[in-house]
């Protein structure tokens, strides 16, 4: 016997197909192509300088030379003001509700990049200038500030992976797979000039930048925020192997950088990074 289907039934079926197609399309839209996986990525963060003053001003010749060797984002932005929420956003995908630079903060069981890497068996670590000892959890020491070292705030991060910058190896092959470098309050340009930070990075990290080009590694140089403008545009460059040199105008932020690192190592996207796509066009394969 032939069953007659009502117009309502047919409409529902058509709607179901349409929804399914839309969902597939959405999934395809956010899917990220396979990213090149580096043996070593080092991320160095500076402080509170406007993009034009670094990218084209007279006081940052080294960072401009560095950008010319790799990929420079001409549309990179911080998340908010002041400093600390930006570091936490880059590290964990949210600001964790922070609106200031107060210390200490403790986030219990919250997802973050180092926790993800450790769970996946991938090495990680941080190198902070003027950190008085490995695993130090105090709010400040000399020109070191905990507010610029977000990993200290998370209870699921191994504190023995938090080293003074004096421990940064000369044999770069011994670096963790992913590591952060935090200059002190002068050398990160917060308390001192752009020229001071520019000179510091050339002295301490240029050798790694050059080595990275032939050793499947990458250096990311960025800032937490600009100098408190509403635009919040910052310098961000990528130098290393498998990078297509040039200036890129697509908009990126700390969440997109985090998403890129997560996709690179097969990690789930955290927080607001889940609504971003990885940066892909700067890589050659």
CSV table of C-alpha atoms in Angstrom, one decimal:
chain,number,residue,atom,x,y,z
A,1,UNK,CA,0.0,0.0,0.0
A,2,UNK,CA,1.4,3.4,-0.9
A,3,UNK,CA,1.6,5.8,2.0
A,4,UNK,CA,0.8,9.4,1.3
A,5,UNK,CA,3.1,11.8,3.2
A,6,UNK,CA,1.6,15.1,4.3
A,7,UNK,CA,3.0,18.4,3.2
A,8,UNK,CA,4.1,19.1,6.8
A,9,UNK,CA,6.1,15.8,6.8
A,10,UNK,CA,7.8,16.7,3.5
A,11,UNK,CA,8.6,20.2,4.7
A,12,UNK,CA,10.1,18.8,7.9
A,13,UNK,CA,12.3,16.4,5.9
A,14,UNK,CA,13.5,19.2,3.6
A,15,UNK,CA,14.2,21.4,6.6
A,16,UNK,CA,16.2,18.5,8.2
A,17,UNK,CA,18.3,18.1,5.1
A,18,UNK,CA,18.9,21.9,4.9
A,19,UNK,CA,20.0,22.0,8.6
A,20,UNK,CA,22.3,19.0,8.0
A,21,UNK,CA,23.9,20.7,5.0
A,22,UNK,CA,24.3,23.9,6.9
A,23,UNK,CA,26.0,22.2,9.8
A,24,UNK,CA,28.4,20.4,7.4
A,25,UNK,CA,29.1,23.7,5.7
A,26,UNK,CA,29.8,25.4,9.1
A,27,UNK,CA,32.1,22.6,10.1
A,28,UNK,CA,34.0,22.8,6.9
A,29,UNK,CA,34.2,26.6,7.3
A,30,UNK,CA,35.9,26.4,10.6
A,31,UNK,CA,38.1,23.3,9.8
A,32,UNK,CA,41.8,24.2,9.9
A,33,UNK,CA,44.2,22.7,7.3
A,34,UNK,CA,47.0,20.6,8.8
A,35,UNK,CA,49.6,23.0,10.2
A,36,UNK,CA,53.4,22.5,10.0
A,37,UNK,CA,54.5,21.0,13.4
A,38,UNK,CA,57.7,22.6,14.7
A,39,UNK,CA,60.3,21.0,16.9
A,40,UNK,CA,60.6,24.2,18.9
A,41,UNK,CA,58.5,27.4,19.2
A,42,UNK,CA,59.7,30.3,21.3
A,43,UNK,CA,57.3,33.1,22.1
A,44,UNK,CA,58.7,36.4,23.5
A,45,UNK,CA,56.4,39.1,24.7
A,46,UNK,CA,57.1,42.8,25.1
A,47,UNK,CA,55.0,45.6,26.6
A,48,UNK,CA,52.8,48.5,25.9
A,49,UNK,CA,54.0,49.9,22.6
A,50,UNK,CA,52.0,51.0,19.6
A,51,UNK,CA,52.3,49.1,16.4
A,52,UNK,CA,53.7,52.0,14.2
A,53,UNK,CA,56.3,52.9,16.8
A,54,UNK,CA,57.7,49.4,16.6
A,55,UNK,CA,57.0,48.3,13.0
A,56,UNK,CA,58.2,51.5,11.3
A,57,UNK,CA,59.6,53.9,14.0
A,58,UNK,CA,63.3,54.8,14.3
A,59,UNK,CA,63.9,53.0,17.6
A,60,UNK,CA,63.3,49.4,16.7
A,61,UNK,CA,65.7,48.6,13.8
A,62,UNK,CA,66.2,45.1,14.9
A,63,UNK,CA,62.6,44.1,15.2
A,64,UNK,CA,62.0,45.6,11.8
A,65,UNK,CA,64.8,43.6,10.4
A,66,UNK,CA,63.4,40.5,12.1
A,67,UNK,CA,60.0,41.1,10.6
A,68,UNK,CA,61.5,41.4,7.1
A,69,UNK,CA,63.0,37.9,7.6
A,70,UNK,CA,59.6,36.4,8.2
A,71,UNK,CA,55.9,37.2,8.5
A,72,UNK,CA,54.7,40.5,10.0
A,73,UNK,CA,51.1,41.0,10.9
A,74,UNK,CA,50.0,44.5,10.1
A,75,UNK,CA,46.6,43.9,11.8
A,76,UNK,CA,47.5,42.2,15.2
A,77,UNK,CA,45.6,43.3,18.3
A,78,UNK,CA,45.6,42.8,22.0
A,79,UNK,CA,42.4,41.7,23.8
A,80,UNK,CA,42.0,44.4,26.4
A,81,UNK,CA,43.8,46.6,28.9
A,82,UNK,CA,45.8,46.4,31.1
A,83,UNK,CA,48.6,43.9,30.8
A,84,UNK,CA,47.8,40.8,32.8
A,85,UNK,CA,44.5,39.9,31.2
A,86,UNK,CA,46.2,39.8,27.8
A,87,UNK,CA,48.9,37.3,29.0
A,88,UNK,CA,46.2,35.1,30.6
A,89,UNK,CA,44.1,35.3,27.4
A,90,UNK,CA,47.0,34.2,25.2
A,91,UNK,CA,47.8,31.4,27.6
A,92,UNK,CA,44.3,30.1,28.4
A,93,UNK,CA,41.8,31.3,25.9
A,94,UNK,CA,40.0,33.7,28.3
A,95,UNK,CA,41.0,36.5,30.6
A,96,UNK,CA,39.7,34.4,33.5
A,97,UNK,CA,37.7,37.4,34.6
A,98,UNK,CA,40.8,39.5,35.3
A,99,UNK,CA,40.4,43.3,34.7
A,100,UNK,CA,43.6,44.4,36.4
A,101,UNK,CA,47.2,43.6,37.3
A,102,UNK,CA,46.6,42.5,40.8
A,103,UNK,CA,48.7,39.6,42.3
A,104,UNK,CA,48.4,36.8,43.3
A,105,UNK,CA,45.8,35.0,41.3
A,106,UNK,CA,45.1,31.3,41.5
A,107,UNK,CA,43.1,29.4,38.8
A,108,UNK,CA,42.3,25.9,40.0
A,109,UNK,CA,41.8,23.2,37.3
A,110,UNK,CA,41.5,25.7,34.5
A,111,UNK,CA,42.6,24.7,31.0
A,112,UNK,CA,45.7,26.3,29.7
A,113,UNK,CA,48.3,25.8,27.0
A,114,UNK,CA,51.0,24.2,29.2
A,115,UNK,CA,48.4,21.9,30.8
A,116,UNK,CA,47.3,20.8,27.4
A,117,UNK,CA,50.9,20.2,26.2
A,118,UNK,CA,51.8,18.2,29.3
A,119,UNK,CA,48.7,16.0,28.9
A,120,UNK,CA,49.8,15.3,25.3
A,121,UNK,CA,53.3,14.4,26.3
A,122,UNK,CA,54.8,17.5,24.7
A,123,UNK,CA,57.5,19.5,26.5
A,124,UNK,CA,57.0,23.1,27.6
A,125,UNK,CA,58.6,25.7,29.8
A,126,UNK,CA,59.1,29.4,30.5
A,127,UNK,CA,62.2,31.6,30.9
A,128,UNK,CA,61.7,34.9,32.8
A,129,UNK,CA,64.4,37.5,33.2
A,130,UNK,CA,65.1,38.3,36.9
A,131,UNK,CA,63.1,35.3,38.1
A,132,UNK,CA,65.1,34.6,41.3
A,133,UNK,CA,64.8,30.8,41.2
A,134,UNK,CA,63.1,28.0,39.4
A,135,UNK,CA,59.4,27.7,40.4
A,136,UNK,CA,59.3,31.0,42.2
A,137,UNK,CA,55.7,32.1,42.9
A,138,UNK,CA,56.2,35.5,44.5
A,139,UNK,CA,54.6,38.5,42.9
A,140,UNK,CA,57.8,40.4,42.1
A,141,UNK,CA,61.6,40.2,42.5
A,142,UNK,CA,63.9,42.9,41.2
A,143,UNK,CA,62.4,43.7,37.8
A,144,UNK,CA,60.5,40.5,37.4
A,145,UNK,CA,56.7,40.6,37.7
A,146,UNK,CA,54.5,37.6,38.1
A,147,UNK,CA,51.7,39.5,36.3
A,148,UNK,CA,53.6,38.8,33.1
A,149,UNK,CA,54.0,35.1,33.8
A,150,UNK,CA,50.5,33.7,33.6
A,151,UNK,CA,51.5,30.0,34.0
A,152,UNK,CA,52.3,30.8,37.7
A,153,UNK,CA,48.6,31.3,38.3
A,154,UNK,CA,47.5,27.9,37.2
A,155,UNK,CA,47.6,25.0,39.8
A,156,UNK,CA,47.9,22.4,37.0
A,157,UNK,CA,51.2,23.6,35.6
A,158,UNK,CA,54.5,22.1,36.7
A,159,UNK,CA,56.3,24.8,38.6
A,160,UNK,CA,59.7,23.2,37.9
A,161,UNK,CA,59.2,24.2,34.2
A,162,UNK,CA,59.4,27.9,35.2
A,163,UNK,CA,63.1,28.9,34.8
A,164,UNK,CA,65.1,32.1,35.1
A,165,UNK,CA,66.1,33.5,31.7
A,166,UNK,CA,69.7,32.7,32.7
A,167,UNK,CA,68.8,29.1,32.1
A,168,UNK,CA,67.9,29.7,28.4
A,169,UNK,CA,70.1,27.2,26.7
A,170,UNK,CA,72.8,27.9,24.2
A,171,UNK,CA,72.2,24.5,22.6
A,172,UNK,CA,68.7,25.3,21.2
A,173,UNK,CA,68.0,21.7,20.4
A,174,UNK,CA,67.5,21.2,24.1
A,175,UNK,CA,64.7,23.7,24.3
A,176,UNK,CA,61.2,22.5,25.2
A,177,UNK,CA,58.9,22.1,22.2
A,178,UNK,CA,57.0,25.3,23.3
A,179,UNK,CA,58.4,27.9,25.5
A,180,UNK,CA,57.8,31.5,26.5
A,181,UNK,CA,60.5,34.2,27.1
A,182,UNK,CA,59.5,37.1,29.4
A,183,UNK,CA,62.0,40.0,29.6
A,184,UNK,CA,62.1,42.0,32.8
A,185,UNK,CA,60.1,45.3,33.2
A,186,UNK,CA,62.9,47.3,31.6
A,187,UNK,CA,63.9,45.0,28.7
A,188,UNK,CA,60.2,44.4,27.8
A,189,UNK,CA,59.9,48.1,27.1
A,190,UNK,CA,57.4,48.7,29.9
A,191,UNK,CA,59.7,50.8,32.1
A,192,UNK,CA,62.3,51.5,29.4
A,193,UNK,CA,62.5,52.6,25.8
A,194,UNK,CA,61.7,50.7,22.6
A,195,UNK,CA,65.4,50.9,21.8
A,196,UNK,CA,66.2,49.1,25.1
A,197,UNK,CA,63.9,46.2,24.3
A,198,UNK,CA,65.0,46.1,20.7
A,199,UNK,CA,68.6,45.9,21.7
A,200,UNK,CA,67.9,43.2,24.3
A,201,UNK,CA,66.1,41.0,21.9
A,202,UNK,CA,68.9,41.2,19.3
A,203,UNK,CA,71.5,40.4,21.9
A,204,UNK,CA,69.6,37.5,23.5
A,205,UNK,CA,67.4,35.9,20.9
A,206,UNK,CA,68.7,36.7,17.4
A,207,UNK,CA,71.0,33.7,17.5
A,208,UNK,CA,67.9,31.5,18.1
A,209,UNK,CA,66.0,33.3,15.4
A,210,UNK,CA,68.7,32.5,12.8
A,211,UNK,CA,69.1,28.9,14.0
A,212,UNK,CA,65.4,28.3,13.8
A,213,UNK,CA,65.3,28.9,10.1
A,214,UNK,CA,67.3,25.7,9.4
A,215,UNK,CA,66.2,23.6,12.4
A,216,UNK,CA,62.4,23.3,12.0
A,217,UNK,CA,61.8,25.9,14.6
A,218,UNK,CA,60.0,29.3,15.0
A,219,UNK,CA,60.3,32.5,17.0
A,220,UNK,CA,57.1,34.5,17.6
A,221,UNK,CA,57.6,38.1,18.8
A,222,UNK,CA,54.6,40.0,20.1
A,223,UNK,CA,53.3,42.5,22.7
A,224,UNK,CA,50.7,42.2,25.3
A,225,UNK,CA,48.9,45.4,24.4
A,226,UNK,CA,49.6,48.8,22.8
A,227,UNK,CA,50.1,52.0,24.9
A,228,UNK,CA,46.5,52.1,26.1
A,229,UNK,CA,44.8,53.3,23.0
A,230,UNK,CA,41.3,52.1,22.0
A,231,UNK,CA,42.7,50.5,18.9
A,232,UNK,CA,45.1,48.2,20.8
A,233,UNK,CA,47.2,47.4,17.7
A,234,UNK,CA,50.4,45.5,18.4
A,235,UNK,CA,53.5,44.3,16.6
A,236,UNK,CA,53.5,40.5,16.0
A,237,UNK,CA,56.1,38.7,13.8
A,238,UNK,CA,56.9,35.1,13.0
A,239,UNK,CA,60.4,34.0,12.0
A,240,UNK,CA,61.8,30.5,11.3
A,241,UNK,CA,61.6,27.6,8.9
A,242,UNK,CA,58.6,27.0,6.6
A,243,UNK,CA,57.4,30.6,6.8
A,244,UNK,CA,56.5,32.7,3.8
A,245,UNK,CA,58.1,36.1,4.3
A,246,UNK,CA,55.9,39.1,3.9
A,247,UNK,CA,53.4,41.5,5.5
A,248,UNK,CA,50.0,40.0,6.2
A,249,UNK,CA,46.9,42.1,6.7
A,250,UNK,CA,44.4,39.5,8.0
A,251,UNK,CA,43.3,40.4,11.5
A,252,UNK,CA,44.8,38.3,14.3
A,253,UNK,CA,44.7,38.5,18.1
A,254,UNK,CA,46.0,36.6,21.1
A,255,UNK,CA,43.3,34.0,20.7
A,256,UNK,CA,44.2,33.3,17.1
A,257,UNK,CA,47.9,32.9,18.1
A,258,UNK,CA,46.8,30.4,20.8
A,259,UNK,CA,44.5,28.6,18.3
A,260,UNK,CA,47.4,28.3,15.9
A,261,UNK,CA,49.7,26.7,18.5
A,262,UNK,CA,46.9,24.3,19.6
A,263,UNK,CA,46.1,23.2,16.1
A,264,UNK,CA,49.9,22.8,15.4
A,265,UNK,CA,50.2,20.2,18.2
A,266,UNK,CA,46.7,18.6,17.8
A,267,UNK,CA,45.3,20.2,21.0
A,268,UNK,CA,41.6,21.1,21.6
A,269,UNK,CA,40.9,24.8,21.4
A,270,UNK,CA,40.5,26.6,24.7
A,271,UNK,CA,37.8,29.2,25.5
A,272,UNK,CA,37.6,32.0,22.9
A,273,UNK,CA,40.3,30.3,20.8
A,274,UNK,CA,37.5,27.9,19.8
A,275,UNK,CA,35.8,30.7,17.9
A,276,UNK,CA,38.9,31.6,16.1
A,277,UNK,CA,40.7,29.9,13.2
A,278,UNK,CA,44.4,29.2,13.1
A,279,UNK,CA,46.8,31.4,11.2
A,280,UNK,CA,47.7,29.3,8.2
A,281,UNK,CA,48.7,31.5,5.2
A,282,UNK,CA,52.1,32.4,6.7
A,283,UNK,CA,53.3,28.8,6.6
A,284,UNK,CA,54.7,27.2,3.4
A,285,UNK,CA,53.8,23.6,4.4
